[in-house]
């Protein structure tokens, strides 16, 4: 029997994702198309490979054995395609990025709009997320995060200059409740906290005093994973919030928010575009790297990439 390489590649993705829907999303096809491909493969082989329920997908013993044998070959085919793609001069294809929700400058619009105008054959697929995960294992080409949390085996290119976090409140809150003079005083105030995901602990607000860093677990009246909601609540006078100065700056400039505790909010390295160290970087990613380097990043940002660590 002549092997159906396409069906085997789809099967390998199903085995990795354990979901027809997730596999269909990665391939850009319908769920039924994935299901039909697996069914044809099972019919050709004369044995069930996948156990389907309404809630989950798992492999049969035959499926597990087949996956063990085809997975290395599929990985080799993917690598071969990536290397072939790298030989072409023209950047094209889908470029998957995982970007922090607070990377304001990268997500603001001009940087990305300029890139797609210059490279119309590149399709940007951007996931905005604050969850920590291995971008390589999840199939992303690159990510954008704060430099301090990027793995040391990654290559990183600065997207912006130095950043800092600020505590802010509305003038109405200050008039009603006053403001703390030290981060330790936050315990006596209404605070609007943040967590990256429902299963994560609330973020501890980070400060520095006399060159020594420390964090405060604030008593949050409201906790959310959405910075936009945090800003709206702070502007409405619901309490003190904490986040990137760049996120608050338009509201501070309009007088809707007031910065507080600034003496305890030092600057630090900002956001970086990061990607795995590879000998042959695909043209689509190489084009984005060069675009980021050319885009004005402020006086504090370096113009060239660096290896973390």
Tab-separated table of N, CA and C in Angstrom, residues 167-190 239-240 257-262:
chain	number	residue	atom	x	y	z
A	167	UNK	N	2.052	52.905	39.981
A	167	UNK	CA	0.783	52.852	40.688
A	167	UNK	C	0.033	54.133	40.340
A	168	UNK	N	-1.248	54.000	40.073
A	168	UNK	CA	-2.046	55.164	39.666
A	168	UNK	C	-3.407	55.131	40.351
A	169	UNK	N	-4.027	56.299	40.429
A	169	UNK	CA	-5.404	56.392	40.903
A	169	UNK	C	-6.053	57.604	40.263
A	170	UNK	N	-7.370	57.690	40.347
A	170	UNK	CA	-8.104	58.836	39.817
A	170	UNK	C	-8.065	59.980	40.818
A	171	UNK	N	-8.159	61.224	40.356
A	171	UNK	CA	-8.246	62.357	41.289
A	171	UNK	C	-9.381	62.181	42.293
A	172	UNK	N	-10.500	61.599	41.860
A	172	UNK	CA	-11.632	61.406	42.767
A	172	UNK	C	-11.288	60.449	43.897
A	173	UNK	N	-10.460	59.414	43.590
A	173	UNK	CA	-10.054	58.484	44.645
A	173	UNK	C	-9.145	59.184	45.646
A	174	UNK	N	-8.212	59.994	45.150
A	174	UNK	CA	-7.308	60.706	46.051
A	174	UNK	C	-8.084	61.646	46.970
A	175	UNK	N	-9.071	62.330	46.409
A	175	UNK	CA	-9.858	63.244	47.234
A	175	UNK	C	-10.658	62.498	48.301
A	176	UNK	N	-11.117	61.292	47.950
A	176	UNK	CA	-11.958	60.533	48.869
A	176	UNK	C	-11.147	59.760	49.907
A	177	UNK	N	-10.042	59.161	49.485
A	177	UNK	CA	-9.320	58.229	50.365
A	177	UNK	C	-7.871	58.595	50.622
A	178	UNK	N	-7.353	59.658	49.949
A	178	UNK	CA	-5.940	59.965	50.079
A	178	UNK	C	-5.107	58.975	49.292
A	179	UNK	N	-3.781	59.095	49.377
A	179	UNK	CA	-2.894	58.173	48.668
A	179	UNK	C	-1.787	57.700	49.607
A	180	UNK	N	-1.259	56.521	49.387
A	180	UNK	CA	-0.177	56.010	50.249
A	180	UNK	C	1.120	56.757	49.995
A	181	UNK	N	1.934	56.901	51.029
A	181	UNK	CA	3.250	57.526	50.880
A	181	UNK	C	4.343	56.488	50.707
A	182	UNK	N	4.025	55.212	50.998
A	182	UNK	CA	4.973	54.099	50.854
A	182	UNK	C	4.184	52.877	50.397
A	183	UNK	N	4.795	51.976	49.586
A	183	UNK	CA	4.073	50.785	49.135
A	183	UNK	C	3.464	49.966	50.263
A	184	UNK	N	4.087	49.983	51.450
A	184	UNK	CA	3.532	49.226	52.576
A	184	UNK	C	2.168	49.751	52.988
A	185	UNK	N	1.885	51.019	52.667
A	185	UNK	CA	0.600	51.617	53.038
A	185	UNK	C	-0.541	51.168	52.136
A	186	UNK	N	-0.236	50.431	51.059
A	186	UNK	CA	-1.282	49.965	50.143
A	186	UNK	C	-2.279	49.044	50.843
A	187	UNK	N	-1.858	48.444	51.942
A	187	UNK	CA	-2.745	47.535	52.679
A	187	UNK	C	-4.008	48.229	53.161
A	188	UNK	N	-3.933	49.549	53.312
A	188	UNK	CA	-5.091	50.297	53.784
A	188	UNK	C	-5.905	50.928	52.672
A	189	UNK	N	-5.688	50.501	51.432
A	189	UNK	CA	-6.376	51.111	50.295
A	189	UNK	C	-7.094	50.072	49.447
A	190	UNK	N	-8.086	50.556	48.698
A	190	UNK	CA	-8.757	49.711	47.705
A	190	UNK	C	-7.831	49.566	46.501
A	239	UNK	N	-10.308	52.475	42.740
A	239	UNK	CA	-9.164	52.165	43.588
A	239	UNK	C	-7.847	52.459	42.900
A	240	UNK	N	-6.763	51.989	43.510
A	240	UNK	CA	-5.414	52.162	42.976
A	240	UNK	C	-5.085	50.958	42.097
A	257	UNK	N	-5.868	60.062	35.382
A	257	UNK	CA	-5.170	59.265	36.372
A	257	UNK	C	-3.972	60.046	36.900
A	258	UNK	N	-3.623	59.769	38.145
A	258	UNK	CA	-2.487	60.418	38.782
A	258	UNK	C	-1.451	59.370	39.158
A	259	UNK	N	-0.183	59.541	38.801
A	259	UNK	CA	0.846	58.597	39.245
A	259	UNK	C	1.148	58.799	40.727
A	260	UNK	N	1.319	57.711	41.442
A	260	UNK	CA	1.677	57.777	42.862
A	260	UNK	C	2.829	56.808	43.120
A	261	UNK	N	3.502	56.996	44.229
A	261	UNK	CA	4.622	56.138	44.643
A	261	UNK	C	5.725	56.089	43.584
A	262	UNK	N	5.922	57.173	42.835
A	262	UNK	CA	6.902	57.176	41.751
A	262	UNK	C	8.324	56.944	42.237
